[in-house]
Amino acid sequence: ALEGLNDAENLGAISRAARAFGIDGLLIDPTCTDPYSRRTVRVSMGEVLFLPIVRISEPEWPGVLHTLEAAGFETWAMTPEPSAIDLWGTPVPERLAVLLGAEGPGLAEQTLIASGRRVRIPIRPEVDSLNVGHAAAVTFAAIGRPMFSAQT
C-alpha cells in the first residue's frame, strides 16, 4: 500500500520491483500519482500494466488498513525509525500488506498508528535512508524470499 507517492519514477520502480518479487497488487492512496502515466509505465518497463492496482478513496484511507487486518492481513509500516523492528528478523506472515510512504515525509502519523507493526530496513548508521523505490525492492525481496527459496 502506497501513501503520498507523487513521483512517477518512484511508482514505476516500485511497480517493477513488485512484479519481480511476486507482490500480488498495489493499493494507492488518493494522493499518489497516476500509476498509468507515461513516465510510470516507462520506468516500470511496462510491468505496471500487469499489476492489479486499486486507488483507495479519501474517506477510506487509512481506515482500509483495519479492513485488511480484519481480512487476515498483517500490516507493516516501513519506516527508518530506530525503534521499529528489524526486517531481517521478522517472520513473514502468509498474508501481508506493506505500507510505504513518500520520500521526505514518509508515512503519515495516522497511518503509522493504524498499522500493525513498524518495520525498518537496517542500514549503516551514517546513511540516513533509502530511496522509496529501493526500500520497496529490498522489502519485496525479503518477503518474497520464502517463495523463491521453495523454487530451488
Short mmCIF file of C-alpha atoms in Angstrom, two decimals:
data_model
loop_
_atom_site.label_atom_id
_atom_site.label_comp_id
_atom_site.label_asym_id
_atom_site.label_seq_id
_atom_site.Cartn_x
_atom_site.Cartn_y
_atom_site.Cartn_z
CA ALA A 1 0.00 0.00 0.00
CA LEU A 2 1.45 3.33 -1.05
CA GLU A 3 0.80 6.68 0.59
CA GLY A 4 1.65 10.07 -0.88
CA LEU A 5 3.87 8.85 -3.72
CA ASN A 6 3.74 11.78 -6.11
CA ASP A 7 6.82 10.84 -8.14
CA ALA A 8 6.10 8.77 -11.26
CA GLU A 9 9.63 7.35 -11.32
CA ASN A 10 9.31 6.01 -7.77
CA LEU A 11 5.92 4.47 -8.55
CA GLY A 12 7.35 2.90 -11.71
CA ALA A 13 10.32 1.45 -9.82
CA ILE A 14 8.05 0.10 -7.08
CA SER A 15 5.72 -1.47 -9.66
CA ARG A 16 8.62 -3.19 -11.41
CA ALA A 17 10.00 -4.49 -8.11
CA ALA A 18 6.53 -5.68 -7.08
CA ARG A 19 6.20 -7.74 -10.25
CA ALA A 20 9.75 -9.09 -9.96
CA PHE A 21 9.29 -10.29 -6.39
CA GLY A 22 5.76 -11.69 -6.60
CA ILE A 23 3.70 -8.94 -4.97
CA ASP A 24 0.02 -9.55 -5.77
CA GLY A 25 -1.08 -5.93 -6.22
CA LEU A 26 -0.85 -2.35 -5.02
CA LEU A 27 -3.22 -0.19 -3.02
CA ILE A 28 -2.60 3.51 -3.54
CA ASP A 29 -3.99 6.39 -1.54
CA PRO A 30 -5.81 9.34 -3.15
CA THR A 31 -2.65 11.48 -3.27
CA CYS A 32 -0.49 9.05 -5.26
CA THR A 33 0.47 9.92 -8.80
CA ASP A 34 -1.22 8.34 -11.81
CA PRO A 35 0.06 4.73 -11.98
CA TYR A 36 -0.57 4.69 -15.73
CA SER A 37 1.25 7.89 -16.65
CA ARG A 38 3.73 7.56 -19.49
CA ARG A 39 6.67 8.05 -17.11
CA THR A 40 5.46 5.42 -14.63
CA VAL A 41 4.87 2.89 -17.40
CA ARG A 42 8.29 3.58 -18.91
CA VAL A 43 10.21 3.32 -15.62
CA SER A 44 8.35 0.11 -14.76
CA MET A 45 9.29 -1.29 -18.19
CA GLY A 46 5.57 -1.88 -18.68
CA GLU A 47 5.25 -4.09 -15.60
CA VAL A 48 2.74 -1.69 -14.00
CA LEU A 49 0.27 -2.75 -16.71
CA PHE A 50 0.27 -6.33 -15.36
CA LEU A 51 -0.13 -5.41 -11.69
CA PRO A 52 -3.57 -5.01 -10.11
CA ILE A 53 -3.80 -1.50 -8.65
CA VAL A 54 -6.64 -0.14 -6.53
CA ARG A 55 -6.89 3.54 -5.62
CA ILE A 56 -8.45 3.98 -2.17
CA SER A 57 -10.74 6.99 -1.81
CA GLU A 58 -10.08 9.80 0.68
CA PRO A 59 -12.57 8.83 3.39
CA GLU A 60 -11.36 5.21 3.41
CA TRP A 61 -7.63 5.97 3.90
CA PRO A 62 -6.06 4.85 6.25
CA GLY A 63 -9.14 3.10 7.69
CA VAL A 64 -8.80 0.49 4.96
CA LEU A 65 -5.88 -0.90 6.97
CA HIS A 66 -8.34 -2.12 9.62
CA THR A 67 -10.34 -3.79 6.84
CA LEU A 68 -7.18 -5.56 5.66
CA GLU A 69 -6.41 -6.74 9.19
CA ALA A 70 -9.99 -7.98 9.62
CA ALA A 71 -9.47 -9.98 6.42
CA GLY A 72 -6.42 -11.68 7.94
CA PHE A 73 -3.63 -9.43 6.65
CA GLU A 74 -0.82 -8.23 8.86
CA THR A 75 0.16 -4.63 8.08
CA TRP A 76 3.76 -3.45 8.18
CA ALA A 77 4.56 0.26 8.08
CA MET A 78 8.05 0.62 6.64
CA THR A 79 9.91 3.36 8.49
CA PRO A 80 13.53 4.30 9.24
CA GLU A 81 12.64 4.80 12.94
CA PRO A 82 15.32 3.15 15.12
CA SER A 83 12.60 1.77 17.42
CA ALA A 84 10.95 -0.18 14.56
CA ILE A 85 11.56 -3.92 14.38
CA ASP A 86 14.26 -5.25 12.07
CA LEU A 87 13.06 -6.57 8.69
CA TRP A 88 15.63 -9.39 8.67
CA GLY A 89 14.46 -10.80 12.00
CA THR A 90 10.74 -10.56 11.34
CA PRO A 91 8.88 -13.71 10.28
CA VAL A 92 6.87 -13.12 7.11
CA PRO A 93 3.16 -13.83 7.61
CA GLU A 94 1.16 -15.61 4.93
CA ARG A 95 -0.99 -12.51 4.28
CA LEU A 96 0.86 -9.22 4.42
CA ALA A 97 0.28 -5.62 3.36
CA VAL A 98 3.44 -3.48 3.27
CA LEU A 99 2.95 0.28 3.70
CA LEU A 100 5.36 2.68 2.04
CA GLY A 101 5.30 6.47 2.17
CA ALA A 102 6.75 9.20 0.00
CA GLU A 103 10.36 10.25 0.35
CA GLY A 104 10.78 13.00 2.88
CA PRO A 105 7.56 12.85 4.88
CA GLY A 106 7.26 9.05 4.91
CA LEU A 107 4.01 7.64 6.22
CA ALA A 108 1.56 9.94 7.99
CA GLU A 109 1.34 9.53 11.75
CA GLN A 110 -2.27 8.29 11.47
CA THR A 111 -1.10 5.58 9.05
CA LEU A 112 1.71 4.54 11.38
CA ILE A 113 -0.79 4.32 14.24
CA ALA A 114 -3.25 2.28 12.14
CA SER A 115 -0.58 -0.22 11.07
CA GLY A 116 0.03 -3.45 12.91
CA ARG A 117 3.83 -3.17 13.03
CA ARG A 118 6.55 -0.66 12.31
CA VAL A 119 9.37 -2.34 10.42
CA ARG A 120 12.73 -0.95 9.32
CA ILE A 121 15.42 -2.00 6.89
CA PRO A 122 18.69 -2.00 8.83
CA ILE A 123 21.27 0.17 7.07
CA ARG A 124 24.60 1.68 8.04
CA PRO A 125 24.17 4.42 10.65
CA GLU A 126 25.92 7.05 8.56
CA VAL A 127 23.30 6.62 5.80
CA ASP A 128 20.07 8.49 6.55
CA SER A 129 17.65 6.42 4.49
CA LEU A 130 16.97 4.64 1.20
CA ASN A 131 15.04 5.95 -1.78
CA VAL A 132 11.47 4.61 -1.52
CA GLY A 133 11.90 2.59 -4.72
CA HIS A 134 15.00 0.90 -3.32
CA ALA A 135 13.34 0.36 0.05
CA ALA A 136 10.39 -1.28 -1.69
CA ALA A 137 12.67 -3.58 -3.70
CA VAL A 138 14.61 -4.65 -0.59
CA THR A 139 11.38 -5.25 1.34
CA PHE A 140 9.68 -7.13 -1.50
CA ALA A 141 12.76 -9.33 -1.97
CA ALA A 142 12.83 -10.11 1.75
CA ILE A 143 9.16 -11.04 1.93
CA GLY A 144 9.29 -12.95 -1.36
CA ARG A 145 12.33 -14.96 -0.31
CA PRO A 146 10.36 -17.97 1.00
CA MET A 147 8.57 -18.21 -2.35
CA PHE A 148 11.81 -18.13 -4.31
CA SER A 149 13.58 -20.49 -1.87
CA ALA A 150 10.83 -23.07 -2.47
CA GLN A 151 11.51 -22.94 -6.23
CA THR A 152 15.10 -24.18 -5.92
#
